[in-house]
XYZ file of C-alpha atoms in Angstrom:
574
model
C -31.196 -29.476 -0.639
C -27.986 -27.978 -1.656
C -27.880 -24.000 -1.241
C -25.342 -21.588 -2.869
C -23.634 -18.724 -1.227
C -22.485 -15.649 -3.205
C -20.687 -12.609 -1.904
C -22.604 -9.957 -3.602
C -24.928 -11.072 -6.131
C -27.706 -11.167 -8.593
C -31.229 -11.713 -9.376
C -32.899 -14.086 -11.802
C -35.737 -14.044 -14.299
C -37.306 -17.118 -15.741
C -35.239 -18.442 -18.496
C -34.932 -21.546 -21.004
C -31.682 -23.434 -21.156
C -28.672 -21.145 -21.743
C -30.026 -18.080 -20.041
C -32.678 -17.025 -22.562
C -35.853 -15.554 -21.132
C -38.909 -17.807 -21.591
C -41.572 -16.513 -24.260
C -43.712 -13.796 -23.094
C -47.045 -15.113 -21.725
C -45.639 -18.698 -21.340
C -46.897 -20.308 -18.422
C -44.071 -22.858 -18.136
C -41.864 -22.329 -15.213
C -38.149 -22.586 -16.471
C -35.958 -25.155 -14.994
C -32.533 -23.350 -16.022
C -31.768 -19.727 -15.896
C -28.364 -17.484 -15.720
C -27.510 -15.156 -12.942
C -25.371 -12.106 -13.356
C -23.278 -10.904 -10.644
C -21.760 -7.611 -11.185
C -19.194 -6.253 -8.805
C -17.149 -2.841 -8.394
C -14.673 -2.192 -5.611
C -12.389 0.710 -4.483
C -14.326 3.500 -6.402
C -12.695 5.997 -4.029
C -14.695 8.884 -5.440
C -14.110 8.424 -9.151
C -17.858 8.734 -9.805
C -17.514 10.632 -13.321
C -15.021 10.475 -16.216
C -13.119 13.673 -14.992
C -9.523 13.830 -13.363
C -9.979 16.610 -10.863
C -5.853 16.611 -10.202
C -5.593 17.305 -14.070
C -8.677 19.450 -14.445
C -9.554 17.247 -17.583
C -11.763 14.670 -18.794
C -10.764 10.848 -18.146
C -12.026 8.458 -20.601
C -10.592 5.356 -18.667
C -12.532 5.489 -15.469
C -15.520 6.412 -13.611
C -18.742 5.037 -11.922
C -20.768 6.844 -14.562
C -18.958 4.517 -17.429
C -19.586 1.530 -15.266
C -23.368 2.516 -14.836
C -23.791 2.460 -18.771
C -22.027 -1.275 -18.568
C -24.638 -2.299 -15.880
C -27.452 -0.705 -17.674
C -26.663 -2.946 -20.886
C -26.239 -5.873 -18.686
C -29.700 -5.208 -17.258
C -31.474 -4.553 -20.606
C -30.130 -7.887 -21.795
C -30.946 -10.017 -18.480
C -33.803 -8.265 -16.765
C -34.014 -8.551 -13.192
C -31.472 -11.494 -13.238
C -28.516 -8.961 -12.706
C -27.134 -8.389 -9.050
C -24.778 -5.366 -8.431
C -22.471 -5.333 -5.555
C -20.017 -3.302 -4.430
C -16.724 -4.401 -2.077
C -16.021 -1.229 -0.202
C -13.765 1.962 -0.108
C -16.122 4.638 -1.841
C -16.137 7.535 0.436
C -12.517 8.646 0.335
C -10.162 9.480 -2.566
C -10.664 12.193 -5.041
C -11.613 16.131 -4.594
C -15.278 15.033 -4.654
C -15.317 13.254 -1.633
C -13.281 16.337 0.067
C -16.384 18.344 -0.983
C -18.656 15.732 0.444
C -16.835 16.032 3.808
C -16.795 19.841 3.978
C -20.008 20.169 2.940
C -21.596 17.069 5.107
C -25.044 18.643 5.379
C -25.774 18.403 1.846
C -26.597 15.130 0.059
C -23.373 12.963 -0.262
C -22.483 13.023 -3.764
C -20.868 9.277 -3.777
C -24.114 7.880 -2.184
C -26.205 9.886 -4.736
C -24.001 8.139 -7.678
C -24.540 4.629 -5.921
C -28.334 5.203 -5.510
C -28.606 6.215 -9.293
C -26.699 2.930 -10.246
C -29.078 0.803 -8.119
C -26.818 -1.148 -5.996
C -28.212 -4.151 -4.352
C -25.694 -4.010 -1.493
C -22.090 -2.691 -0.741
C -19.681 -3.676 1.945
C -18.120 -1.055 4.186
C -14.321 -0.536 3.340
C -11.626 0.509 5.732
C -11.569 4.004 4.265
C -15.304 4.319 4.989
C -14.060 4.741 8.571
C -11.323 7.508 7.843
C -13.867 10.225 8.646
C -15.365 9.004 11.666
C -18.763 6.833 12.480
C -20.870 9.971 12.427
C -19.736 10.749 8.594
C -20.129 6.925 7.922
C -23.738 6.813 9.676
C -24.925 9.943 7.819
C -23.902 8.108 4.282
C -25.527 5.075 5.453
C -28.638 6.693 6.046
C -28.620 8.315 2.581
C -28.231 4.953 0.606
C -31.210 3.176 -0.927
C -29.371 0.051 -0.714
C -27.793 -1.738 2.521
C -24.324 -1.431 3.516
C -23.036 -4.760 5.161
C -20.324 -6.048 7.063
C -20.563 -9.685 9.160
C -17.784 -8.808 11.104
C -18.135 -5.526 12.419
C -19.257 -5.531 15.953
C -20.651 -2.662 18.176
C -19.501 -2.088 21.838
C -22.669 -4.116 22.902
C -21.317 -7.444 21.023
C -24.062 -6.855 18.562
C -23.720 -6.455 14.709
C -22.905 -2.784 13.918
C -24.231 -3.113 10.354
C -26.267 -5.867 8.768
C -24.266 -9.048 8.093
C -26.275 -10.030 5.209
C -29.301 -9.534 3.026
C -31.511 -11.868 1.264
C -33.142 -11.236 -2.426
C -35.542 -13.145 -4.265
C -35.261 -12.885 -8.155
C -37.361 -15.100 -10.271
C -38.013 -17.567 -7.424
C -34.195 -17.735 -6.428
C -33.508 -16.858 -3.121
C -29.903 -15.077 -3.072
C -27.983 -14.277 -0.052
C -25.281 -11.623 -0.103
C -23.023 -11.920 2.875
C -20.289 -8.784 3.634
C -17.014 -8.832 5.150
C -14.417 -6.090 5.709
C -10.709 -5.941 6.629
C -9.904 -6.036 10.155
C -6.918 -3.813 9.392
C -8.930 -0.709 10.461
C -8.456 -1.431 13.991
C -4.713 -0.665 13.305
C -5.225 2.163 10.894
C -8.235 3.992 12.260
C -8.165 2.401 15.769
C -8.384 5.988 17.434
C -11.857 6.639 15.542
C -13.134 2.942 16.367
C -11.647 1.896 19.709
C -14.514 1.570 22.504
C -17.187 1.921 19.508
C -16.930 -0.645 17.130
C -14.588 -3.572 16.763
C -13.691 -5.207 13.264
C -13.215 -8.920 14.036
C -11.548 -11.711 11.968
C -13.448 -12.264 8.631
C -13.354 -15.909 8.311
C -15.537 -16.988 11.458
C -18.015 -14.074 11.113
C -18.778 -14.730 7.406
C -18.917 -18.540 8.206
C -21.509 -17.760 10.560
C -23.499 -15.256 8.100
C -23.306 -17.746 5.405
C -24.776 -20.859 7.939
C -27.552 -18.611 8.953
C -28.291 -17.719 5.127
C -28.340 -21.314 4.311
C -30.399 -22.131 7.187
C -33.225 -19.423 5.801
C -33.264 -21.258 2.743
C -30.869 -19.525 0.366
C -30.296 -21.218 -3.039
C -27.342 -18.879 -3.911
C -24.833 -17.292 -1.819
C -22.648 -14.599 -2.688
C -19.760 -13.025 -0.436
C -18.490 -9.769 -0.858
C -15.266 -8.999 0.857
C -13.139 -5.727 1.155
C -10.189 -7.987 1.618
C -7.429 -9.080 -0.842
C -7.065 -12.407 -2.068
C -4.169 -13.820 0.273
C -1.509 -11.134 0.155
C 0.513 -10.735 3.506
C -1.024 -8.316 5.764
C 0.536 -4.717 5.896
C 0.619 -4.795 9.857
C 2.213 -7.224 12.160
C -0.670 -9.609 13.135
C 1.165 -10.744 16.252
C 2.281 -7.873 17.466
C -1.276 -5.913 17.014
C -3.378 -8.956 17.724
C -5.368 -8.013 14.785
C -6.625 -10.496 12.426
C -5.401 -11.107 8.916
C -5.687 -8.557 6.295
C -6.096 -10.501 3.021
C -8.424 -13.763 3.129
C -10.671 -13.862 0.317
C -8.816 -17.392 -0.571
C -9.417 -18.610 2.876
C -13.063 -17.878 2.700
C -13.431 -19.672 -0.607
C -11.482 -22.666 0.911
C -12.527 -22.804 4.217
C -16.394 -22.140 4.076
C -18.264 -24.559 1.990
C -21.061 -23.654 -0.492
C -20.165 -19.920 -1.396
C -20.713 -19.953 -5.184
C -19.195 -16.429 -5.723
C -16.664 -14.152 -3.947
C -16.254 -10.610 -5.156
C -13.509 -9.137 -3.468
C -11.259 -5.778 -3.378
C -8.845 -3.683 -1.222
C -5.581 -4.722 -2.817
C -6.265 -2.370 -5.956
C -5.690 -5.414 -8.472
C -7.913 -6.848 -11.165
C -8.626 -10.652 -11.348
C -11.416 -11.511 -14.026
C -11.874 -15.312 -12.959
C -10.064 -18.177 -10.517
C -11.863 -20.918 -8.927
C -11.043 -22.575 -5.435
C -13.097 -25.877 -5.022
C -16.433 -24.766 -6.675
C -16.202 -21.101 -5.818
C -15.684 -18.529 -8.218
C -13.503 -15.578 -7.212
C -13.451 -12.116 -8.984
C -11.828 -8.972 -8.388
C -12.915 -5.822 -10.687
C -10.101 -2.827 -11.057
C -10.154 0.057 -8.481
C -11.189 3.578 -9.186
C -14.087 2.630 -11.465
C -11.662 1.110 -13.924
C -13.680 -1.999 -14.655
C -16.756 -3.922 -13.473
C -16.403 -7.705 -12.941
C -19.224 -9.958 -14.254
C -19.863 -13.301 -12.879
C -21.960 -15.547 -14.922
C -23.693 -18.330 -13.031
C -25.807 -21.145 -14.867
C -28.536 -22.535 -12.705
C -30.629 -25.658 -12.898
C -33.554 -26.839 -11.192
C -34.270 -30.523 -10.301
C -36.948 -31.640 -7.855
C -37.749 -28.034 -6.973
C -33.859 -27.327 -5.793
C -31.907 -24.663 -7.647
C -28.052 -25.499 -7.995
C -25.203 -23.596 -9.953
C -24.076 -26.099 -12.631
C -21.394 -23.741 -14.529
C -19.822 -20.624 -13.571
C -17.550 -17.765 -15.534
C -15.979 -14.480 -14.669
C -14.875 -11.699 -16.761
C -14.123 -8.214 -16.373
C -15.385 -5.291 -18.774
C -13.143 -2.138 -18.745
C -14.754 1.364 -18.311
C -12.541 2.923 -20.860
C -14.611 4.223 -23.924
C -18.016 3.487 -22.664
C -20.205 6.698 -22.539
C -21.297 8.195 -19.185
C -24.614 7.396 -17.504
C -26.964 10.209 -17.968
C -28.909 9.713 -14.642
C -25.551 9.332 -12.859
C -24.033 12.518 -14.137
C -27.215 14.431 -13.185
C -27.264 12.830 -9.756
C -23.568 14.236 -9.325
C -23.615 17.511 -10.915
C -23.873 19.615 -8.059
C -21.178 17.922 -6.174
C -19.027 17.877 -9.457
C -19.234 21.589 -9.920
C -18.472 22.152 -6.277
C -15.517 19.797 -6.418
C -14.173 21.783 -9.580
C -14.291 25.037 -7.846
C -12.821 23.726 -4.839
C -9.995 22.294 -6.598
C -9.020 25.205 -8.990
C -8.734 27.547 -5.976
C -5.401 29.354 -6.256
C -3.333 29.035 -3.057
C 0.024 30.885 -4.280
C 2.437 30.725 -7.089
C 5.695 29.363 -8.229
C 7.942 30.526 -11.083
C 9.313 26.998 -11.902
C 8.186 23.511 -12.158
C 8.281 20.979 -9.199
C 7.707 17.464 -10.175
C 7.352 14.261 -8.148
C 7.724 12.012 -11.056
C 11.239 10.616 -9.928
C 10.691 11.427 -6.023
C 10.975 7.526 -5.060
C 14.577 7.420 -6.819
C 15.854 11.094 -6.359
C 15.748 13.696 -3.642
C 12.901 15.953 -4.884
C 12.186 19.365 -3.656
C 8.436 18.636 -3.899
C 8.740 15.976 -1.363
C 11.339 18.029 0.838
C 8.564 20.995 1.042
C 6.153 18.225 2.755
C 8.999 16.922 4.947
C 9.873 20.246 6.227
C 6.411 21.328 6.928
C 5.971 18.282 9.041
C 9.377 18.706 10.891
C 8.987 22.328 11.617
C 5.284 22.143 12.833
C 6.105 19.145 14.996
C 9.468 20.392 16.088
C 11.086 17.102 15.509
C 14.482 16.241 14.497
C 13.440 14.063 11.565
C 10.296 13.873 9.196
C 9.081 10.796 7.055
C 6.511 10.461 4.201
C 5.913 8.669 1.089
C 5.681 10.029 -2.509
C 1.791 9.109 -2.701
C 1.624 10.500 -6.467
C 4.495 10.612 -8.914
C 1.963 12.554 -11.177
C 2.000 15.509 -8.411
C 3.757 18.865 -9.875
C 3.400 22.501 -9.087
C 3.750 25.195 -11.491
C 5.087 27.466 -13.115
C 2.305 29.624 -12.381
C -0.743 29.298 -10.037
C -0.315 26.285 -7.290
C -3.990 25.259 -6.648
C -5.612 23.061 -4.070
C -5.830 20.288 -6.688
C -2.016 20.211 -6.859
C -1.769 20.239 -3.051
C -4.483 17.462 -3.129
C -2.265 15.356 -5.398
C 0.791 15.626 -3.742
C -0.819 14.707 -0.500
C -4.106 12.874 -1.259
C -5.062 11.714 2.332
C -7.151 14.378 3.531
C -7.617 12.477 6.811
C -4.009 11.990 7.994
C -2.892 13.811 10.935
C 0.698 14.868 11.979
C 2.134 13.197 14.916
C 5.751 12.669 16.405
C 7.424 9.537 17.970
C 10.687 9.168 19.968
C 12.568 6.521 18.139
C 16.091 4.974 18.564
C 18.899 4.744 16.024
C 18.127 1.090 15.698
C 14.485 1.805 15.153
C 15.498 4.449 12.419
C 17.831 1.987 10.585
C 15.297 -0.722 10.912
C 12.663 1.846 9.245
C 14.626 2.776 6.469
C 15.498 -0.942 5.961
C 12.002 -1.653 5.584
C 11.233 1.087 3.296
C 13.871 0.101 1.018
C 12.395 -3.309 0.296
C 10.561 -1.141 -2.492
C 13.337 -2.015 -4.764
C 13.760 -5.554 -5.936
C 17.599 -5.491 -6.363
C 20.135 -5.435 -9.049
C 19.533 -8.807 -10.444
C 16.898 -7.911 -12.782
C 17.934 -4.561 -14.376
C 14.522 -4.598 -16.334
C 12.628 -4.612 -13.362
C 14.043 -2.943 -10.263
C 10.874 -2.351 -8.269
C 9.137 -4.960 -6.283
C 5.517 -5.061 -7.252
C 4.183 -6.568 -4.096
C 5.320 -3.247 -2.151
C 3.051 -0.465 -2.965
C 4.685 2.946 -3.401
C 2.900 4.512 -0.466
C 4.926 2.025 1.715
C 8.271 3.492 0.482
C 9.078 6.412 3.021
C 11.483 9.056 2.546
C 13.305 10.515 5.671
C 14.908 14.091 6.205
C 16.943 15.378 9.046
C 19.680 12.513 8.416
C 21.857 11.543 5.397
C 21.616 8.078 4.040
C 22.294 6.014 1.388
C 20.349 2.867 -0.219
C 22.280 0.441 -2.110
C 19.549 -1.432 -3.929
C 21.969 -3.989 -5.139
C 22.427 -5.606 -1.942
C 19.880 -8.049 -0.235
C 16.802 -6.849 1.825
C 17.668 -5.597 5.158
C 21.251 -4.697 4.535
C 20.712 -1.861 1.832
C 21.293 1.405 4.243
C 25.080 1.480 3.760
C 25.401 5.039 5.013
C 23.495 6.954 8.122
C 24.430 10.009 9.503
C 23.301 13.009 11.222
C 25.327 16.164 11.377
C 28.293 14.434 9.980
C 28.247 11.748 12.593
C 27.213 8.031 11.844
C 24.168 6.902 13.687
C 24.549 4.155 16.365
C 21.741 2.177 17.954
C 21.627 3.984 21.078
C 21.255 7.275 19.686
C 17.482 8.948 20.062
C 15.430 11.125 17.780
C 11.933 12.529 17.243
C 10.478 11.657 14.282
C 7.220 13.362 12.661
C 5.098 11.351 10.451
C 1.351 10.654 9.835
C -1.046 8.886 12.198
C -1.429 5.939 9.622
C 2.451 5.280 9.991
C 2.553 6.005 13.759
C 0.565 3.016 14.442
C 2.325 0.722 12.237
C 0.358 1.034 9.044
C 2.168 -0.366 5.938
C 4.044 -3.209 8.190
C 6.334 -0.729 10.181
C 5.941 -2.780 13.473
C 9.538 -1.240 14.399
C 7.382 1.617 15.585
C 5.453 -0.218 18.037
C 5.609 0.935 21.513
C 7.612 4.104 20.401
C 6.465 7.026 22.742
C 4.092 9.542 21.215
C 5.552 13.077 21.784
C 3.381 15.125 19.608
C -0.304 15.060 18.558
C -2.126 18.021 17.963
C -4.823 16.949 15.492
C -3.334 18.702 12.561
C -4.218 17.492 9.207
C -1.315 17.304 7.232
C -2.757 18.388 3.875
C -4.152 21.487 5.610
C -0.681 22.579 7.005
C 0.603 22.039 3.373
C -2.156 24.498 2.034
C -1.578 26.817 4.798
C 2.349 26.822 3.879
C 1.568 27.770 0.517
C -0.664 30.316 1.482
C 1.953 31.564 3.960
C 4.701 31.823 1.377
C 2.544 33.214 -1.565
C 5.462 32.480 -3.950
C 7.267 29.017 -3.337
C 10.789 28.519 -4.463
C 12.160 24.939 -4.555
C 15.766 26.153 -2.801
C 13.635 27.086 0.321
C 13.097 23.617 0.876
C 15.419 21.487 -1.250
C 17.942 19.531 0.957
C 19.682 16.660 -0.560
C 19.948 14.131 2.083
C 19.537 10.493 0.444
C 20.633 8.820 -2.641
C 20.445 5.644 -4.464
C 23.591 3.348 -5.248
C 24.932 2.392 -7.528
C 24.268 5.283 -9.629
C 23.992 3.239 -12.598
C 20.792 1.572 -11.506
C 18.809 5.043 -10.805
C 17.654 5.567 -14.409
C 16.555 1.856 -14.776
C 14.775 2.036 -11.457
C 12.925 4.819 -12.681
C 11.913 3.284 -15.935
C 10.712 0.314 -13.724
C 8.644 2.288 -11.451
C 6.912 4.174 -14.200
C 5.624 0.976 -15.857
C 3.885 -0.140 -12.736
C 0.077 0.288 -13.268
C -0.413 3.077 -10.775
C 2.576 4.934 -11.089
C 2.389 5.504 -15.019
C 2.448 9.074 -16.307
C -1.150 10.514 -16.496
C -0.367 11.309 -20.178
C 2.659 10.382 -22.699
C 5.313 8.785 -20.725
C 7.777 10.739 -22.642
C 6.685 13.865 -20.793
C 8.017 12.486 -17.433
C 11.580 13.263 -17.214
C 13.932 10.485 -16.540
C 16.714 11.431 -13.875
């Protein structure tokens, strides 16, 4: 008997051909039905239609809007709807900060997920950010299982359930989970010696085989792993398995019906590899993926005879009353938290052009890091191009948008002049070059992987080929040579090579006091009371040729995650 595998799937109800329910009271057992597999991923704390950074309503996203869509699917299809999540829920917005600060209170993210009634969720890499204790408390509060077939404890046993089995209208449905091994790079200090995240493919293969041996008719695989994009870390140097393997799972493991995947913050409604349907909903609760599986029964065995995927956007849908009620307390505490004034500034500081121009708001971050670590240099990314201060009060929300990763800690390493040049060249891959003035940003390089360095003067010629773009590099008026030595302040994610910065591998660690960078920025604003851009601004880098700066800015702001929050005309081109 052929059995079907689904990564994060559905339930079933007796139905006529075409998925219509059998008439009430009918004693006939249906020989066909439709299963609906609804999926979310990378919610990152976007629970409600509210932008805490802008302190305003947001009609484009929110798990509360997704819940309304899921309710409609359940109303039309009964228990034939299976709801899964592909990970990265516990970190991202100020409401997740509140959950971390008030960890003895019910977790608002879990409360929201309980309200929407998930069947299963995969553990994403950001679930590990706050340590295993925090994650374990969240898992215990959930009314649904967190699954991950490739996460093992120090005893060699599965740290979390590898899979679950559901029975819906007589159909046995297995949901198998897997998460990216990259956590062993990004959060290795929190995981090392306690859990190991192994290669997804063999672990999922084993879990699928076990599910089939137990009689699964349908198998759903839910992965916190991209389709097949290159790993952001050096798999050879780190010894860590590939990051994005959803396509490999579909191609190499037979019998899977649906793969719901995430991690890369993209959206894919429907693609098929062999007989496996793959779908990826939009991050930040921007959409829900909907996989429709037509099942037919012959000689007592169910099989999928047709499959189709789509996405339904959250935009414009009403918020779900039960989910809103479940998160009211956390929402109120988050608003209070982010609106707390820390200081003031008489002028506007903006990050909108920070990846094409040297800006004071990024110089503030760099100077606080450099001064605290006592280093020669400092590096950071411009994480949000919507970050801005003033004029007027500078709030916790302002600092949180400028530096959204509340768990990043400050470190410093010793590097050579050659490592510094390699670092800057790798960062400059963000630009696609001057061949296409209409598209000067490489969309495959996320903005958080474009690092800006203070303490040296340098020029990036984006018209030149990758690897030969740093045309000038000097410190204190002297050209940097390979044999030079510097100390570089950076965050812990980058220090371990996160984002593919493998040239840092083996760089001696010279500073680590476990200081949270965002808190250092909060402390700086409070200490200064009144912020002035001139206290931090140091123009030490630029893009050439100058004629490409404005086109590069326009290309950057057209990318989905770097668009201005409101009217693009409100952002000021350089």
